[in-house]
Amino acid sequence: MERDAKKIFWYTLAFMAFSTVWAFGNVVNGYSEFGGLKSIVSWVLIFVIYFIPYSLIVGELGSTFKDAGGGVSSWISSTHGKLLAYYTGWTMWVVHMPYISQKPSRIIAAFSWTVFRDNRISKMDITYLQIASLVIFLVALFLATRGVNLIKKMAMLAGSSMFIMSLLFVVMAITAPSITGAKTFNIDWSLDTFMPTFDVKYITSIAILVFAVGGCEKISPYVNKMKNPSKDFPRGMIALVVMVCTTAILGTFALALMFDTNNIPKDLLTNGTYYAFQTLGNYYGVGNLFLVIYAIVDLIGQVSVVIISIDAPLRMLLSSADEKYIPKKLLVKNENDVYVNGLKLVGVIVSILLIIPMFGIKEVNDLFRWLVKLNAVTMPLRYLWVFAAYIFLKKSAEKFQSEYKFVKNKFVGMGLGAWCFFLTAFACISGMYTPESTFQTVMNIVTPIILLSLGLIMPYLAKKYNNK
């Protein structure tokens, strides 16, 4: 009985997964890039054809390899071999480089809104912004070498606070007209308001949706800690999908009350979340109170995330690395148990990513939009390994045992894995094209190619220098 009491229930898993996968910024990004209320149809589509099978695939992989500590790399190692597992680990790490390069400018934006409480960040000179971002990154890199545990605690506090504020925003925004009599935009309930246009812009933005709903493989270790994995895990995942879908739809309606769905502000990706909380404060007669609280929480969260993103993925790559594929120099640690040479590599890559935009992007709003697109192209590349692992698993299903199976039929399972793999790859490739900027298109293509190619060089360097 005591053992059963420690088991995770399906609703607990659903809440754990929800806080891992979803964020209020996803709603704002969808509203901005998919035509306001038209984004609702897009969210529903991506949930049905991608998010549900993705979540249940992760459940079967997690249940099958319940004792594997390396996550996706361990799945690939068990189903295919160590070399491919190394490439998996490299991909899982290197796609964080554009993500890290995005954070310093977000820190500046959060600080600007905290102090000045307006959108002056959008008017900042791009060169000064990137130089300041480079300085912030170098400071964060230095702090990462100190092995600061306080930052991790700050990240947990900021993350949970942001989660609560996002939910409160949706509820308070939708109920504001009836509670406070706030004047909001009227919603046109005609079909044209909600039906998206499936044009080139739509296709090249699908990666944003895929990126938004990814990452649930982080909860895979908890599958076998459930009371009844075969029944409770899919129940928890369906609850997760319902929660995310409900939040996305209600959040979109909340934004439609504040921002005209037919005249979306051009700087919504830059300032949308701050506008939203500022408007909410005006609805309830508290001025900028909600805005300042959100901006402070966002500032703490962004600082924490950039340091953790520098340190944690690098540890995941190097702590389980096979010296056959990784040069020994990268495995050197300092007195704080930090991979110092690995951090130097992070420093070089991210510094380049921070400097290059100064030569091809002129406005801050364009920079923020490009960074969202670049991350939507690069980050989902790690999901490809999840689906590859599932295809390998189902191909050799007779060799493995699992308490939970998404599908029992071998070929149906391989087909579902291939479908999710194809959709992810298609989203990443199509997302590289940016009609309004040749520079951004080239960067979207070149960046992931170079980052992944560096992983091909490492085994050669390991072979050449490790013996010496």
XYZ file of C-alpha atoms in Angstrom:
468
model
C 0.000 0.000 0.000
C 2.875 2.342 0.824
C 4.423 1.587 -2.562
C 1.127 2.357 -4.344
C 0.802 5.629 -2.450
C 4.023 6.838 -4.089
C 2.787 6.071 -7.579
C 1.984 8.955 -9.939
C -1.663 9.349 -10.904
C -2.708 10.236 -14.439
C -3.795 13.771 -13.537
C -0.463 14.430 -11.774
C 1.410 13.381 -14.905
C -0.841 15.617 -17.019
C 0.012 18.692 -14.925
C 3.722 17.824 -14.941
C 3.693 17.495 -18.721
C 1.644 20.666 -19.177
C 4.166 22.827 -17.306
C 6.966 21.243 -19.359
C 5.408 21.630 -22.805
C 3.267 24.747 -22.760
C 3.844 28.474 -22.199
C 1.809 31.644 -22.687
C 4.314 32.842 -25.284
C 3.154 30.037 -27.586
C -0.329 31.572 -27.704
C 1.103 34.990 -28.555
C 3.355 33.538 -31.279
C 0.437 31.656 -32.803
C -1.796 34.729 -32.691
C 0.878 36.853 -34.341
C 1.958 34.459 -37.092
C -1.307 32.687 -37.945
C -3.736 35.552 -38.298
C -5.233 36.091 -34.860
C -8.337 33.952 -34.366
C -7.400 31.929 -37.455
C -4.710 30.308 -35.310
C -7.364 28.288 -33.428
C -7.898 25.938 -36.382
C -4.128 25.560 -36.732
C -3.731 24.649 -33.064
C -6.473 22.036 -33.231
C -4.956 20.508 -36.380
C -1.443 20.239 -34.923
C -2.799 18.731 -31.714
C -4.745 16.025 -33.534
C -2.286 15.020 -36.264
C 0.970 15.512 -34.346
C 0.822 16.205 -30.627
C -1.334 13.201 -29.640
C 0.748 10.535 -31.451
C 3.967 12.285 -30.374
C 2.976 12.132 -26.684
C 1.907 8.486 -26.812
C 5.045 7.479 -28.740
C 7.132 9.044 -25.963
C 5.126 7.042 -23.441
C 5.972 3.717 -25.066
C 9.654 4.610 -25.413
C 9.843 5.730 -21.803
C 8.122 2.578 -20.608
C 10.355 0.306 -22.680
C 13.612 1.902 -21.561
C 12.586 2.779 -18.010
C 16.097 2.277 -16.621
C 17.882 4.297 -19.307
C 19.292 7.501 -17.843
C 20.320 9.261 -21.041
C 16.867 9.940 -22.435
C 16.603 9.964 -26.227
C 20.301 9.095 -26.663
C 19.784 5.960 -24.569
C 16.780 4.980 -26.687
C 18.820 5.265 -29.873
C 21.765 3.432 -28.289
C 19.510 0.542 -27.252
C 17.733 0.257 -30.602
C 20.511 1.054 -33.064
C 23.996 1.617 -31.603
C 26.451 3.982 -29.949
C 27.502 6.011 -33.004
C 23.948 7.060 -33.785
C 23.423 7.680 -30.071
C 26.346 10.110 -30.144
C 24.809 12.007 -33.079
C 21.541 12.092 -31.147
C 23.265 13.568 -28.102
C 25.073 16.087 -30.266
C 21.820 17.196 -31.914
C 20.036 17.465 -28.553
C 22.845 19.773 -27.396
C 23.749 21.845 -30.414
C 20.181 22.962 -31.254
C 20.250 24.900 -27.974
C 22.814 27.327 -29.409
C 20.279 29.480 -31.336
C 17.966 29.184 -28.315
C 20.688 30.578 -26.033
C 21.423 33.373 -28.516
C 17.768 34.444 -28.299
C 17.731 34.870 -24.530
C 19.982 37.938 -23.981
C 17.769 40.147 -26.165
C 14.752 38.806 -24.261
C 16.470 39.761 -21.008
C 16.959 43.311 -22.333
C 13.301 43.476 -23.376
C 12.097 42.285 -19.954
C 14.388 44.801 -18.208
C 13.187 47.613 -20.481
C 9.532 46.877 -19.757
C 10.235 46.562 -16.019
C 11.875 49.994 -15.861
C 10.219 52.050 -18.619
C 6.914 50.161 -19.071
C 6.696 50.898 -22.790
C 7.812 49.452 -26.132
C 11.022 51.476 -26.555
C 12.930 48.185 -27.007
C 11.497 48.052 -30.547
C 13.172 51.361 -31.387
C 16.611 50.368 -30.096
C 19.523 50.308 -32.552
C 20.149 46.712 -33.581
C 23.927 47.040 -33.224
C 23.705 48.308 -29.646
C 21.152 45.624 -28.797
C 23.390 42.813 -30.037
C 26.511 44.215 -28.372
C 24.590 44.425 -25.096
C 23.297 40.902 -25.708
C 26.858 39.670 -26.242
C 27.959 41.227 -22.933
C 25.005 39.653 -21.107
C 25.791 36.278 -22.641
C 29.470 36.452 -21.628
C 28.433 37.296 -18.058
C 26.022 34.350 -18.081
C 28.798 32.138 -19.447
C 31.057 33.200 -16.584
C 28.333 32.484 -14.029
C 27.838 29.052 -15.592
C 31.504 28.261 -14.863
C 30.826 28.914 -11.174
C 28.252 26.125 -11.004
C 25.609 28.314 -9.358
C 22.802 26.226 -7.842
C 20.889 29.345 -6.780
C 20.085 30.033 -10.439
C 18.333 26.673 -10.737
C 16.135 27.474 -7.737
C 15.333 30.870 -9.246
C 14.380 29.171 -12.506
C 11.949 26.841 -10.710
C 10.357 29.757 -8.871
C 10.106 31.919 -11.998
C 8.812 29.014 -14.091
C 6.024 28.114 -11.680
C 5.104 31.806 -11.240
C 4.960 32.301 -15.012
C 2.766 29.222 -15.357
C 0.289 30.529 -12.763
C 0.265 34.028 -14.268
C -0.414 32.651 -17.743
C -3.457 30.742 -16.530
C -4.702 33.713 -14.501
C -4.306 35.965 -17.533
C -6.594 33.784 -19.650
C -9.293 33.638 -16.967
C -9.101 37.332 -16.020
C -8.983 38.592 -19.606
C -12.047 36.624 -20.704
C -14.081 37.563 -17.604
C -12.992 41.224 -17.544
C -15.870 42.579 -19.702
C -18.508 41.036 -17.428
C -16.694 41.816 -14.148
C -15.307 45.308 -14.805
C -17.275 46.406 -17.876
C -14.026 46.808 -19.803
C -14.380 47.834 -23.433
C -12.821 45.208 -25.697
C -12.705 44.386 -29.396
C -15.818 42.727 -30.743
C -15.320 39.276 -32.232
C -16.786 38.552 -35.661
C -18.112 35.002 -35.420
C -18.245 34.414 -39.186
C -16.376 31.483 -40.756
C -13.876 33.822 -42.464
C -12.651 35.019 -39.072
C -11.529 31.524 -38.090
C -10.569 29.842 -41.368
C -6.830 30.174 -42.116
C -5.411 30.782 -45.583
C -3.172 27.876 -46.544
C -0.615 29.887 -48.511
C 3.195 30.031 -48.588
C 3.368 32.067 -45.372
C 1.243 29.470 -43.595
C 3.354 26.537 -44.766
C 6.612 28.254 -43.842
C 5.274 28.949 -40.333
C 4.211 25.390 -39.428
C 7.540 24.912 -37.651
C 6.375 27.414 -35.006
C 3.450 25.114 -34.147
C 5.645 22.001 -34.102
C 8.186 23.742 -31.879
C 5.436 24.899 -29.513
C 4.060 21.434 -28.737
C 7.373 19.557 -28.579
C 9.449 18.480 -25.629
C 7.194 15.999 -23.848
C 10.003 13.384 -23.975
C 11.218 15.034 -20.744
C 8.434 13.274 -18.827
C 9.221 9.796 -20.202
C 11.070 8.648 -17.027
C 7.795 8.871 -15.095
C 5.819 6.411 -17.225
C 6.725 3.383 -15.147
C 6.154 5.253 -11.895
C 2.447 5.311 -12.613
C -0.015 3.028 -10.875
C -1.292 1.511 -14.122
C 0.888 2.676 -17.064
C -1.090 0.920 -19.825
C -4.279 2.799 -18.882
C -3.169 5.832 -16.896
C -0.453 7.119 -19.249
C -2.689 7.550 -22.320
C -5.350 9.008 -20.025
C -2.809 11.527 -18.724
C -1.678 12.393 -22.251
C -5.232 12.924 -23.448
C -5.773 15.170 -20.420
C -2.593 17.031 -21.399
C -3.852 17.553 -24.948
C -7.223 18.790 -23.655
C -5.504 21.205 -21.250
C -3.129 22.558 -23.881
C -5.864 22.821 -26.506
C -8.204 24.576 -24.072
C -5.487 27.006 -22.995
C -4.541 27.723 -26.615
C -8.144 28.376 -27.672
C -9.175 30.424 -24.620
C -5.842 32.275 -24.685
C -6.409 33.174 -28.332
C -9.895 34.478 -27.542
C -8.406 36.494 -24.657
C -5.880 38.085 -27.028
C -8.652 38.776 -29.563
C -10.352 40.948 -26.939
C -7.192 43.059 -26.716
C -5.742 43.006 -30.238
C -7.804 43.423 -33.405
C -7.547 40.074 -35.178
C -7.636 41.899 -38.532
C -4.988 44.449 -37.558
C -2.374 42.632 -35.472
C 0.480 44.863 -34.162
C 3.711 44.309 -36.086
C 5.696 44.121 -32.858
C 3.485 41.490 -31.190
C 6.274 38.895 -31.180
C 8.519 41.410 -29.428
C 6.118 43.032 -26.986
C 2.897 41.005 -27.128
C 3.036 39.432 -23.664
C 3.824 42.805 -22.057
C 1.038 44.549 -23.980
C -1.350 41.832 -22.807
C -0.585 42.216 -19.088
C -0.529 46.007 -19.375
C -3.991 45.967 -20.956
C -5.212 43.510 -18.317
C -4.095 45.941 -15.593
C -6.045 48.711 -17.303
C -9.143 46.501 -17.391
C -8.999 46.007 -13.627
C -7.966 49.551 -12.755
C -4.557 48.709 -11.295
C -2.454 50.476 -13.923
C 0.844 48.751 -14.715
C 0.806 46.441 -11.677
C 0.262 43.214 -13.647
C 2.764 44.342 -16.282
C 5.533 45.037 -13.738
C 4.963 41.728 -11.916
C 5.044 39.815 -15.203
C 8.115 41.689 -16.485
C 10.060 41.034 -13.251
C 9.145 37.342 -13.275
C 10.051 37.183 -16.963
C 13.405 38.889 -16.322
C 14.330 36.431 -13.555
C 13.159 33.520 -15.685
C 15.116 34.587 -18.763
C 18.337 35.079 -16.766
C 17.909 31.677 -15.150
C 17.051 29.897 -18.384
C 20.046 31.226 -20.301
C 22.475 29.970 -17.628
C 20.734 26.606 -17.282
C 20.599 26.232 -21.078
C 24.350 26.837 -21.231
C 25.092 24.249 -18.546
C 22.452 21.488 -18.525
C 22.445 20.341 -22.208
C 26.270 20.332 -22.184
C 26.273 18.061 -19.128
C 23.802 15.722 -20.830
C 26.070 15.475 -23.870
C 29.431 15.063 -22.126
C 28.527 13.147 -18.948
C 27.427 10.116 -20.970
C 29.812 10.692 -23.890
C 31.831 7.881 -25.405
C 35.463 9.030 -25.678
C 35.542 7.299 -29.038
C 33.477 10.180 -30.433
C 34.305 13.140 -28.161
C 37.788 14.717 -27.812
C 39.072 14.289 -24.248
C 39.775 18.017 -24.025
C 36.041 18.695 -23.963
C 35.696 16.454 -20.900
C 38.005 18.581 -18.714
C 36.264 19.913 -15.583
C 37.136 22.738 -13.220
C 36.905 22.787 -9.421
C 33.146 23.490 -9.677
C 32.548 20.286 -11.658
C 31.893 22.294 -14.834
C 33.081 21.325 -18.337
C 35.164 24.448 -18.953
C 36.327 23.616 -22.475
C 32.793 22.675 -23.424
C 31.648 26.089 -22.213
C 34.333 27.714 -24.358
C 32.856 25.951 -27.392
C 29.408 27.236 -26.393
C 30.916 30.717 -26.071
C 32.366 30.685 -29.581
C 29.223 29.361 -31.287
C 26.734 31.644 -29.518
C 28.961 34.729 -29.874
C 29.007 34.201 -33.643
C 25.209 33.804 -33.666
C 24.906 37.094 -31.762
C 27.262 39.037 -34.024
C 26.067 37.918 -37.478
C 22.518 39.434 -37.331
C 24.043 42.938 -37.097
C 25.082 42.620 -40.754
C 21.700 41.661 -42.208
C 18.850 42.690 -39.893
C 18.014 46.355 -39.375
C 15.111 46.452 -36.903
C 14.557 44.891 -33.480
C 11.100 43.569 -34.368
C 12.583 41.779 -37.392
C 15.314 40.334 -35.167
C 12.830 38.938 -32.650
C 10.681 37.447 -35.418
C 13.728 35.863 -37.054
C 14.935 34.378 -33.767
C 11.527 32.749 -33.270
C 11.678 31.328 -36.802
C 15.298 30.169 -36.424
C 14.517 28.327 -33.188
C 11.411 26.832 -34.766
C 13.662 25.446 -37.522
C 16.505 24.154 -35.339
C 14.966 22.974 -32.049
C 12.510 20.447 -33.583
C 15.477 18.674 -35.210
C 15.939 16.921 -31.858
C 12.403 15.514 -32.092
C 13.452 13.597 -35.212
C 15.530 11.283 -33.031
C 12.484 10.505 -30.863
C 10.579 9.243 -33.901
C 13.641 7.465 -35.299
C 13.988 5.620 -31.983
C 10.324 4.601 -32.149
C 10.706 3.284 -35.697
C 13.759 1.251 -34.617
C 11.851 0.009 -31.554
C 8.820 -1.205 -33.515
C 11.051 -2.733 -36.178
C 12.596 -4.978 -33.494
C 9.568 -5.077 -31.194
C 10.055 -8.734 -30.285
C 13.337 -7.875 -28.506
C 11.803 -5.392 -26.069
C 9.192 -5.494 -23.326
C 7.027 -2.577 -22.233
C 4.299 -2.060 -19.651
C 2.637 0.435 -21.985
C 2.243 0.157 -25.756
C 0.850 2.964 -27.894
C 0.030 0.489 -30.675
C 0.642 -3.247 -30.690
C 0.870 -3.698 -34.443
C 4.481 -3.431 -35.602
C 3.801 -1.852 -38.981
C 1.183 0.612 -37.721
C 3.703 1.765 -35.109
C 6.435 2.214 -37.696
C 3.982 4.126 -39.888
C 3.023 6.514 -37.073
C 6.684 7.082 -36.234
C 7.455 7.765 -39.898
C 4.493 10.188 -40.147
C 5.677 12.257 -37.156
C 9.253 12.133 -38.467
C 8.157 13.359 -41.905
C 5.950 16.151 -40.530
C 8.758 17.383 -38.268
C 11.306 17.330 -41.095
C 8.865 19.062 -43.464
C 8.154 21.784 -40.897
C 11.872 22.420 -40.318
C 12.745 22.541 -44.025
C 9.759 24.656 -45.094
C 10.319 26.983 -42.134
C 13.735 27.928 -43.473
C 12.174 30.050 -46.220
C 11.483 33.652 -45.208
C 9.851 35.459 -48.169
C 10.639 38.970 -46.943
C 14.378 38.432 -46.348
C 17.041 36.564 -48.321
C 19.495 37.065 -45.459
C 17.186 35.371 -42.962
C 16.475 32.517 -45.359
C 20.200 31.900 -45.854
C 20.796 32.020 -42.100
C 17.933 29.582 -41.484
C 19.531 27.132 -43.921
C 23.196 27.602 -43.064
C 22.877 27.647 -39.246
C 21.480 24.117 -38.699
C 23.763 22.672 -41.407
C 26.893 24.080 -39.757
C 25.787 23.160 -36.231
C 25.038 19.564 -37.199
C 28.197 19.298 -39.325
C 30.331 20.143 -36.300
C 29.071 16.894 -34.811
C 30.472 14.982 -37.779
C 33.912 16.469 -37.153
C 34.127 15.526 -33.455
C 34.672 11.753 -33.925
C 37.509 12.544 -36.367
C 39.107 14.929 -33.839
C 38.663 12.337 -31.073
C 40.382 9.683 -33.162
C 43.220 12.036 -34.075
C 44.000 13.592 -30.683
C 42.751 11.238 -27.938
C 45.558 8.728 -28.408
C 48.124 11.524 -28.195
